[in-house]
Structures are given as C-alpha cells and as structure tokens.
Coordinates of C-alpha atoms in Angstrom, one line a residue:
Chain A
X1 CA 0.0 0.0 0.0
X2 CA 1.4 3.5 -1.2
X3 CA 1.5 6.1 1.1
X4 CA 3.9 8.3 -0.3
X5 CA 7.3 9.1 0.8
X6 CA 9.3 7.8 4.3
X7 CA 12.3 8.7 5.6
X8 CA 13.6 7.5 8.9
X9 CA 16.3 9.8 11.0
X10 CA 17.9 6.7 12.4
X11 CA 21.6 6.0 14.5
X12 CA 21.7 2.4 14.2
X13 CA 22.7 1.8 18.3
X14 CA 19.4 3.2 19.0
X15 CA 17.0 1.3 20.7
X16 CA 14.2 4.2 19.7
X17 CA 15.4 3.8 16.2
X18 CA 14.6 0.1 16.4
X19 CA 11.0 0.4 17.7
X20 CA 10.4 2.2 14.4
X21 CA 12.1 -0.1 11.8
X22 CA 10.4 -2.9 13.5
X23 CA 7.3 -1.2 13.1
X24 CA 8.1 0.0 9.8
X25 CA 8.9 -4.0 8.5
X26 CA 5.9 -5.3 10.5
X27 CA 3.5 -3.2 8.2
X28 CA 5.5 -3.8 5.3
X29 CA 6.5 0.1 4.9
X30 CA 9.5 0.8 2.2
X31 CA 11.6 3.1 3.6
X32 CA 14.8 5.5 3.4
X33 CA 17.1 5.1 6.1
X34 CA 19.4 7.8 7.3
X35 CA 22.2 7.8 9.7
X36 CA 23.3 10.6 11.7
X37 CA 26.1 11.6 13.1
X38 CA 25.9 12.5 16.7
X39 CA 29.3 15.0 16.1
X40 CA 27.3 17.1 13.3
X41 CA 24.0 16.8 13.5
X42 CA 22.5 17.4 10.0
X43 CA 20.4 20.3 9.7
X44 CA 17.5 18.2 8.2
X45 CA 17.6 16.7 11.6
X46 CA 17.6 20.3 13.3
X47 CA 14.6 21.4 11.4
X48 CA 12.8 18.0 11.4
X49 CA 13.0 17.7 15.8
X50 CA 13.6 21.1 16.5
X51 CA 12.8 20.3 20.1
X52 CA 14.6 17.6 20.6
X53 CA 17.0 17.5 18.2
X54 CA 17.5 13.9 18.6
X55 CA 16.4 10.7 16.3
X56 CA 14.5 8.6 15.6
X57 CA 12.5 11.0 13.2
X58 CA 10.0 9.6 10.8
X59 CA 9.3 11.6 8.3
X60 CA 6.4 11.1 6.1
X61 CA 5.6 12.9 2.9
X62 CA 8.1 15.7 4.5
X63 CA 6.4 16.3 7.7
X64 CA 7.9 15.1 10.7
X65 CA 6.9 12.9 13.2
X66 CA 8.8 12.3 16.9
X67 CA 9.7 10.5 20.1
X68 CA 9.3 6.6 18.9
X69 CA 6.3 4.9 20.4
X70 CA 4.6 8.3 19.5
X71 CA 5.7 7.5 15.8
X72 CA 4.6 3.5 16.2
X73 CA 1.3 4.6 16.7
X74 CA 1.3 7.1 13.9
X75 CA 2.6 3.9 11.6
X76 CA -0.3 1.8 13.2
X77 CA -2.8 4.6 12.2
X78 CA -1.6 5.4 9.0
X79 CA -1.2 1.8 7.8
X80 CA -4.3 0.8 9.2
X81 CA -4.2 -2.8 8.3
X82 CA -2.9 -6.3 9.6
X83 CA -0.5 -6.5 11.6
X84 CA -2.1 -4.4 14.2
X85 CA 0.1 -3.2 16.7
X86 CA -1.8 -1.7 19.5
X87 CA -5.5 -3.9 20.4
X88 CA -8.2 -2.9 18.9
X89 CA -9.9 -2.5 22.5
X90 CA -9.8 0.6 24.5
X91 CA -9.3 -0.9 27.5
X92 CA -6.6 -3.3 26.1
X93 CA -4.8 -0.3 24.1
X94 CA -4.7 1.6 27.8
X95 CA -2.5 -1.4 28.9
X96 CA -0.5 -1.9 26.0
X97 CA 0.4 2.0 26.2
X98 CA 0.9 2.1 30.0
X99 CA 3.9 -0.2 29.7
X100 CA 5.4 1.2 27.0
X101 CA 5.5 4.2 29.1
X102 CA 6.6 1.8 31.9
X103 CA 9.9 0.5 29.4
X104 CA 10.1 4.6 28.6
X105 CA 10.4 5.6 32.0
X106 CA 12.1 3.4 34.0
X107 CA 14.1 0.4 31.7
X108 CA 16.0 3.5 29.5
X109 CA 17.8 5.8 32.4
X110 CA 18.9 2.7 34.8
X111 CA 20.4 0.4 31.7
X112 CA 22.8 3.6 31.0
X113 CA 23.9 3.6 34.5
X114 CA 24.7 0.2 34.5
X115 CA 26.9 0.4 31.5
X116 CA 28.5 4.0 32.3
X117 CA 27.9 4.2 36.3
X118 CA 30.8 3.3 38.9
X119 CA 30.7 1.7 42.0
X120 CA 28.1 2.1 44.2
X121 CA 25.6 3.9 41.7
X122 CA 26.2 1.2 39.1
X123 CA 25.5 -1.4 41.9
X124 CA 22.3 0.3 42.6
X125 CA 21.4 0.7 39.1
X126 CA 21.9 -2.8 38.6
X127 CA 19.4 -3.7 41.3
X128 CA 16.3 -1.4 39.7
X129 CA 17.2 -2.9 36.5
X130 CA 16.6 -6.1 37.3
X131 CA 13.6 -5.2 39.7
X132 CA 12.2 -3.3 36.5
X133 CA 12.4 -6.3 34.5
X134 CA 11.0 -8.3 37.0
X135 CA 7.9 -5.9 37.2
X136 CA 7.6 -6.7 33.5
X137 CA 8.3 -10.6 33.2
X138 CA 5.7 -10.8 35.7
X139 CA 3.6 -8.5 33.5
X140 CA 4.2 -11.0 30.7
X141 CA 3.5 -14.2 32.8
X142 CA 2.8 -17.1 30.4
X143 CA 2.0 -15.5 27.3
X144 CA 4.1 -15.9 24.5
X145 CA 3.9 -12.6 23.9
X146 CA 2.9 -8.9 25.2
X147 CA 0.4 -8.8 23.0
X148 CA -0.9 -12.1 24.0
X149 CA -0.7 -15.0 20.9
X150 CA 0.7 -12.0 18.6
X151 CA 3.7 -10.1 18.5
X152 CA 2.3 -6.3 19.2
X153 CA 3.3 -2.6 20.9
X154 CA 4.7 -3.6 24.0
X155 CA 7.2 -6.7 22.9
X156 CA 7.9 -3.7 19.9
X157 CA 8.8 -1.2 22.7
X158 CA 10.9 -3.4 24.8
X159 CA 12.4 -6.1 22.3
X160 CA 15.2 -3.4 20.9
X161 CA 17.0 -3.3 24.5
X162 CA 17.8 -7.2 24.7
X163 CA 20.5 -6.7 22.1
X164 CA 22.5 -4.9 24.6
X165 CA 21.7 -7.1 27.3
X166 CA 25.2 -8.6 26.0
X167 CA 27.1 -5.4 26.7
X168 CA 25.3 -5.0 30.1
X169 CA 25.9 -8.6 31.0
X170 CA 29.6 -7.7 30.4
X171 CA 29.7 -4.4 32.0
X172 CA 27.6 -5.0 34.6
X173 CA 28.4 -8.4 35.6
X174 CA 25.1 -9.6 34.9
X175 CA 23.2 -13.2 33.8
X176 CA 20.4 -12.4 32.4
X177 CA 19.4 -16.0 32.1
X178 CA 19.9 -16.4 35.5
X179 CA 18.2 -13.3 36.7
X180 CA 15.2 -12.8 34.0
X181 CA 14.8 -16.8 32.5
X182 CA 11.3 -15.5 31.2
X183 CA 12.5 -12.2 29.5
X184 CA 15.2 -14.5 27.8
X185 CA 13.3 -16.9 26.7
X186 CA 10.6 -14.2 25.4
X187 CA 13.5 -12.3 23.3
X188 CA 14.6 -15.3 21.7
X189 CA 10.7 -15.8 20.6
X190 CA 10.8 -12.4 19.5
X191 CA 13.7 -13.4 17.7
X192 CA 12.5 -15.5 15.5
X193 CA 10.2 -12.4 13.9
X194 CA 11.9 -11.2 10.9
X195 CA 11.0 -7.7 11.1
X196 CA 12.8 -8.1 14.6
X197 CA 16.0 -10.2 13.3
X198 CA 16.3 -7.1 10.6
X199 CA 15.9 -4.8 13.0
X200 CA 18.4 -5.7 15.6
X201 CA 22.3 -5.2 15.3
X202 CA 24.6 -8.3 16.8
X203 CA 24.7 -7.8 20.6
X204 CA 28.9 -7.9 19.8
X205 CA 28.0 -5.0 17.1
X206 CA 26.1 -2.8 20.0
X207 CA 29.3 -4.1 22.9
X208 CA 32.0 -2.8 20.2
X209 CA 29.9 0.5 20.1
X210 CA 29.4 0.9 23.9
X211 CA 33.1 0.1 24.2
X212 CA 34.2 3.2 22.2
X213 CA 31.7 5.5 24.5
X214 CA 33.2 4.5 28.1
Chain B
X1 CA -24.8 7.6 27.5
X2 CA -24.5 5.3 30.2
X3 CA -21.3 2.9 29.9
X4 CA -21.2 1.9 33.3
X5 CA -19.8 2.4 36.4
X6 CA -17.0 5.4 36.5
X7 CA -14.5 6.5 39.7
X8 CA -11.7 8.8 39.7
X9 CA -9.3 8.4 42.8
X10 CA -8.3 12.0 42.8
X11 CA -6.3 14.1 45.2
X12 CA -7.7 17.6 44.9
X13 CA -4.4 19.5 44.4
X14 CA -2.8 17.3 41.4
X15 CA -2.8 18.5 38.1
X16 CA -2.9 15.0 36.7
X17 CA -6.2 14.5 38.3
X18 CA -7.3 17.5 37.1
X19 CA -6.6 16.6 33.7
X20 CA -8.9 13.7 33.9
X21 CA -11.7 15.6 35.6
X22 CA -11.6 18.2 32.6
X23 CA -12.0 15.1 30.5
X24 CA -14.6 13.4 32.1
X25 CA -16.6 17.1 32.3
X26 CA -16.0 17.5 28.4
X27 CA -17.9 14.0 27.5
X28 CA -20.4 14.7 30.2
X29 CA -19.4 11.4 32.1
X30 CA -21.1 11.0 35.5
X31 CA -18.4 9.5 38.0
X32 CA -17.7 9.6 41.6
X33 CA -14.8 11.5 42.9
X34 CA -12.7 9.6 45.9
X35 CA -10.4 11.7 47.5
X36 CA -7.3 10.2 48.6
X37 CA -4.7 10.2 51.7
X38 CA -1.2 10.8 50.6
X39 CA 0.4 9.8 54.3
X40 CA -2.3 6.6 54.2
X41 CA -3.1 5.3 50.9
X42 CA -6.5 3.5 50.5
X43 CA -6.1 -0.5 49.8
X44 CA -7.9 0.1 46.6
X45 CA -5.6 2.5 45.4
X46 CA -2.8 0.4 46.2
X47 CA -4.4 -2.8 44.3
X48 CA -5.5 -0.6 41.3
X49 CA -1.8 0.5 40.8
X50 CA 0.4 -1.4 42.5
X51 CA 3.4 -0.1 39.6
X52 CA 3.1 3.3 41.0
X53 CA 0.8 3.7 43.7
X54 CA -0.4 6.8 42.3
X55 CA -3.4 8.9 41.3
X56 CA -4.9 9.6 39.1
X57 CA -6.3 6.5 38.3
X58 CA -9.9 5.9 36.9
X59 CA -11.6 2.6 37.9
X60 CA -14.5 2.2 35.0
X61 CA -16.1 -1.2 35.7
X62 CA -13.6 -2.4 38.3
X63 CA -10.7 -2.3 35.9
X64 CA -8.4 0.6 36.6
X65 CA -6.4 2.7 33.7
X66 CA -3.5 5.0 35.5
X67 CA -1.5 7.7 34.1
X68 CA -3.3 10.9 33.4
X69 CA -2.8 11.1 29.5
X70 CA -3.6 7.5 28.7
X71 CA -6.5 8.2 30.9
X72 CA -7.5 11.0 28.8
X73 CA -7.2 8.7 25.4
X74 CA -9.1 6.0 27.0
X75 CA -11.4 8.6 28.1
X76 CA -11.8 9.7 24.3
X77 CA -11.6 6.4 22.9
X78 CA -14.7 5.1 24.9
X79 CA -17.1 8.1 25.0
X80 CA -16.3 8.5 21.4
X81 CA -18.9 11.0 21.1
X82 CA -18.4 15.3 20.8
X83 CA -16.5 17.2 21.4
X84 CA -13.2 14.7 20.3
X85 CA -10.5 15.4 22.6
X86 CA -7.6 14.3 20.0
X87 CA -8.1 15.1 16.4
X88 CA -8.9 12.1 14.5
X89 CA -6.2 12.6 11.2
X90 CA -3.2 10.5 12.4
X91 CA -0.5 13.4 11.6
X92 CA -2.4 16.0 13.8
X93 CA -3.0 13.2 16.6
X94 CA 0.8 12.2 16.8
X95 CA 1.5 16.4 16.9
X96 CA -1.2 16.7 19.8
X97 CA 0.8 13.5 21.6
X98 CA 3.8 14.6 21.1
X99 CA 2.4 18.2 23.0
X100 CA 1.3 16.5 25.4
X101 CA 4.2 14.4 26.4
X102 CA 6.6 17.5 26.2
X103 CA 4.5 18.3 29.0
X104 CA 4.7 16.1 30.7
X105 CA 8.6 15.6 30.0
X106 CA 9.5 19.1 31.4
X107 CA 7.0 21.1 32.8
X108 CA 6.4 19.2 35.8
X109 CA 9.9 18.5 36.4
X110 CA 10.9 21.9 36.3
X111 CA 8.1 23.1 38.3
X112 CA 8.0 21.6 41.6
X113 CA 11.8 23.3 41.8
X114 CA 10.0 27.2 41.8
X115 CA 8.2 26.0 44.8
X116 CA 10.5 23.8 47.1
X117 CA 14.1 24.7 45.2
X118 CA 16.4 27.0 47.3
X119 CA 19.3 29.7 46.0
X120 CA 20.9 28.6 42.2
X121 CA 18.6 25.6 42.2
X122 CA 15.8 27.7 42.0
X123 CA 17.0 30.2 39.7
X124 CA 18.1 27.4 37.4
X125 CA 14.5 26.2 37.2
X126 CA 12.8 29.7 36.9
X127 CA 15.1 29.9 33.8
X128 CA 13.9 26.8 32.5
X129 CA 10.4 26.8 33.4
X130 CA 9.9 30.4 31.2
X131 CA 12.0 28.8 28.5
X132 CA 10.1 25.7 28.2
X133 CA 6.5 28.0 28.3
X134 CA 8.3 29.9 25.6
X135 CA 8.5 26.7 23.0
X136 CA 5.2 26.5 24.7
X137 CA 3.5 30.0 23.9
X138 CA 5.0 29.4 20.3
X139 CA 3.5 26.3 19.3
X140 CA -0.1 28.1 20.0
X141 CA 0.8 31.0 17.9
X142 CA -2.2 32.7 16.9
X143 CA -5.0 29.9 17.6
X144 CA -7.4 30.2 20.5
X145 CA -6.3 27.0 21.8
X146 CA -3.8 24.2 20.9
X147 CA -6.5 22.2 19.3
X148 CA -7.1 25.1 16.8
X149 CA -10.9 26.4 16.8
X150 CA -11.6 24.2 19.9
X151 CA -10.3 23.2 23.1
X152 CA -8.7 19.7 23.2
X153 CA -5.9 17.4 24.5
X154 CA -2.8 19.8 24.8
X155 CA -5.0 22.4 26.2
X156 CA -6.5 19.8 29.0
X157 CA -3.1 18.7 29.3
X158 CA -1.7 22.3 30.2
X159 CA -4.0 24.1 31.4
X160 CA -4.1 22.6 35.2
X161 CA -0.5 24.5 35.8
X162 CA -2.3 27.5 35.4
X163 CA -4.1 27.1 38.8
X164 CA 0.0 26.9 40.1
X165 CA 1.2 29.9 38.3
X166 CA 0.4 31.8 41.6
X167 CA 1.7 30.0 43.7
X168 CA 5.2 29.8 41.3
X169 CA 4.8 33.7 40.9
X170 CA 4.7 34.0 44.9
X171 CA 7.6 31.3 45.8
X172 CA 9.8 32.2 42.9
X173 CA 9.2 35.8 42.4
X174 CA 8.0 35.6 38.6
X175 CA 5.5 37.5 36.8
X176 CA 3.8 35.6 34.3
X177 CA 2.3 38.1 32.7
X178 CA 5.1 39.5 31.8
X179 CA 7.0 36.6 31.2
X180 CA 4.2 34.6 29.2
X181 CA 1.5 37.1 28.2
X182 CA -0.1 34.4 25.0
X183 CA -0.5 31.7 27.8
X184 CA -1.6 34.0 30.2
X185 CA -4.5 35.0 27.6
X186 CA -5.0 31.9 26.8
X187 CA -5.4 30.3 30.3
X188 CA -8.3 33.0 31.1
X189 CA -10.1 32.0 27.7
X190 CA -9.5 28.1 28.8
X191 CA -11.2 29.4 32.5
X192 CA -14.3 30.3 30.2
X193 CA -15.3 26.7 29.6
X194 CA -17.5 25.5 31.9
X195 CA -15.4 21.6 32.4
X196 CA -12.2 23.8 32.9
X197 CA -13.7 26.2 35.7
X198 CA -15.7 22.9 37.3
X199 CA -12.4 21.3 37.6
X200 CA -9.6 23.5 38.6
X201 CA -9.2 24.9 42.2
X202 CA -8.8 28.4 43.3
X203 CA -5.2 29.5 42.7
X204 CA -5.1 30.6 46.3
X205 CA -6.5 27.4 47.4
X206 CA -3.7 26.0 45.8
X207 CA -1.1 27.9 47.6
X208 CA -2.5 27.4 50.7
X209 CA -2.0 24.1 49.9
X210 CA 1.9 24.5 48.8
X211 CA 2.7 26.4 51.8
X212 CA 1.9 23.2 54.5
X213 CA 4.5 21.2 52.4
X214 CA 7.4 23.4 52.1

C-alpha cells in the first residue's frame, strides 16, 4: 500500500530507532534510512526535531513525526491494516500503552547507568534494573507474547533493548538467564520475527559500540 | 450515554487529576470523585496500581487505567462522542501526543523546583520553566487554543498549571504576565469553559496548599 514518501532519521545503536524499523517492517513500509552523526548533526535533523534535536525522526511525505512509540502509533494509524500493533480494544490499548511508558520511563535511564555508572551507583542501578524487569516478566507471565498470541506494541517497545543485554551482561556483571529466564526466553521468541531479526544489530555489534563511548 | 460504572481516585491538588476531571466534564461522564490520603493510601488505590501507587487512576467497571494522558485517550476512545479530545487525522493526533508528552517531560519537572528549590537551584528552574513556556506560547501561535478552533488534548493537558502559576509567581518571584503574556490569555479564555472552571481549584486554594509542604 502507497502512502507516499518515508524517511527514517535513524543512529543504528538506538534502541528508539529500532522500535520504528520494526514497526516499519511489520507493516511492510519501504523506507529510506538515514544515519546521523551524533558530532554534526545534519540540519535536516535540526529542522525536522527542532525540540529535541535527537532521532528517531520519521518523516512522512516531508512532515515530521517524533519521540518513537509516539511514531509507532502514527505507523499503526496510518497503515491501518494487519499486523495491528496496538488492540483494537480501549481498555486493552490503555495497557499496551501504559507499559510502553513503563519501558520509557524506567528500563532506558537505569540500563545507562549500569553500562557507564561506577561503583556504588552502578551497583544500585543494577538492582532497579533487574527489579524493573521483574515488574515486567511478571507483567508477561505465560503469554508468548505482550500482546498475547501476537507479536504487538509492547514486545515492539521493549524487544530493541535485549541486544545490549550482552554489553550489560559484560559491563555490569550480569546473567540475564539467570536473573530474568522469562525475559530471555521471550527475546529469543521475538527473535525468530523477521521484522525483529532485521531490526536488531549483533549484541557484539552494539558491545564494540558501547566500548568506544566509556 | 450510560457505559457503566465510572471513579476517579483524585487528590484535589494534582494537576494529573485535574486533567482527567476536565475530560470526564467535556464528554459529560457521571463519576464519583474519591479523594485520597497521601500519608495513608486507600487499599484500593494500592491494588488498582500497585506499579506506581499513584493517582490519578480511573476505575471504569472495576478495571483501573493509570497515568493521566492515557487516561485521557481512553477517556476519548470510549465516550467516542463530541467534542473529540484528539483530532482524528493520524498526523495532527501524533503532533497533539507529542504536545502533550513534552509536557509532561518538562513542565512538571521543572516546576515543583519554583516551589521547594532554594538559591541557584531555583534560579536554574525559573530559567527553564519560562523557557520551556516559551516553545510552549509558540506552538499556539495565533490559535485560541492548541486544538485550533476548539479546546482539546494539549490544552487539558496544560492548562491545570495554570491554577500553580500563583503559587510559582509567589515562591519564585515571577510575573507571568510579563514573562508569558499568550499563555496567560489563553489560560483565562480556557477558564471560560464550563469543564475547565468545574475542575480547577482556586489558585489561592492551591497555595495554601503548597505552603503546608514546604
């Protein structure tokens, strides 16, 4: 289905940027994919996220759109057909969007901390990481997915972060497999999506990366 | 148009609450306010959100929705009747989201740091508070409100600092009349609508208020 011209403000570490290609391959969406450069931002990217001045941007038929689960509903709205992302049901969208807030909130700050912080803050940051998690493998329970028997919004929002569990493993002295079985077990599931196996760079890809920030 | 059973677990001061309460007003949704205890939370706030433990959170049917915007959506979704809080072309919804979350990104933040900040804190936040009102006062332009013609979602989601603004003008020694004239304007043309007055408390109520927590 045509609907004209997309452009996606992408830096391929990103786990924003992810949420959106996922989306982007789950509907099927061709696409033009631009990387920036976090030294020289380009001044499409200035005039596109004036506010933020930070990808992911989508922009569609030259009008921006920001902030990524903002822009996977705009994808699920705009290519209103199967997959669906969000439920159908108000009640049900309600939940799907209150976690992806959740993984916005909470999941994003602590995994830097565990990967930059020292000593006793990265200690700390490892133990509301894994209590976040928690929250949400419980919040998962014995579906196979977020979305129930479907791949949807919240396994979209969340999925992009287990390619650096690696690096936080490493970092962090972590096991995720020991700590979050569930979560691991659910990624791999994931996994097995292309528009997820496209979307993801190798876990030793993202560690090489995060190695070059420290 | 009866769809049920409707509570809001409010706290009368909150400007999340009062977003919902604007809401509920707009669609003409009969619900019963429960006020509640911030040193002894209720049981039933505690089982209707155990993630956060906070209000707002609007019990329709027995099943709880939390966080005041997603409230609001569900809110819109469900009495999908006049007037429409979101505008229904996907572009203009994602702009209106992305409004809204700004909001609540750094308006909040910033605020509570007028009223209990001391010294170069405080200063700091004064600064940032009028800048971010700025990007504010220049997304409405020249409309009446941020939904254009009509009041919607960015307006509901804003206006309920308004009722603050004295009690930021008193602790922080601002004038925002001179600082932000257009939202100043366009707060008393908000104060005209019936489910805005309904909902928002006396500004000096609300200082009263601020001065037992300093």
């Amino acid at each position: 289905m045509d609907k004209g011209n997309v452009v996606l403000l992408d830096f391929w570490p990103s786990v924003y940027a992810m949420r959106v290609k996922i989306a982007l391959e789950e509907k099927g969406v061709s696409y033009e994919c631009r990387q920036e450069d976090f030294q020289a931002k380009s001044s499409l990217l200035l005039e596109m996220n004036p506010v933020y001045k930070k990808i992911p941007v989508l922009i569609h038929n030259g009008k921006p759109i920001c902030e990524s689960l903002n822009i996977v509903e705009y994808i699920d709205e705009v290519w209103n057909h199967k997959p669906y992302l969000l439920p159908s049901d108000p009640y049900n969208r309600s939940q799907a969007k209150f976690w992806g807030d959740y993984i916005d909130k909470h999941v994003y700050n602590i995994r830097r901390k565990i990967w930059l912080g020292k000593g006793k803050e990265q200690e700390e940051s490892k133990k509301k990481f894994i209590e976040c998690l928690k929250i949400l493998e419980d919040e998962l329970g014995e579906k196979p997915y977020y979305g129930g028997d479907d791949f949807g919004y919240v396994d979209l929002a969340l999925i992009p972060f287990t390619c650096w569990f690696y690096t936080y493993e490493t970092y962090g002295k972590l096991n995720m497999e020991e700590e979050c079985p569930k979560l691991v077990v659910w990624g791999k599931r994931c996994m097995e999506k292309e528009s997820v196996a496209k979307s993801l760079p190798h876990p030793h890809k993202i560690y090489d990366f995060a190695s070059t920030r420290i």
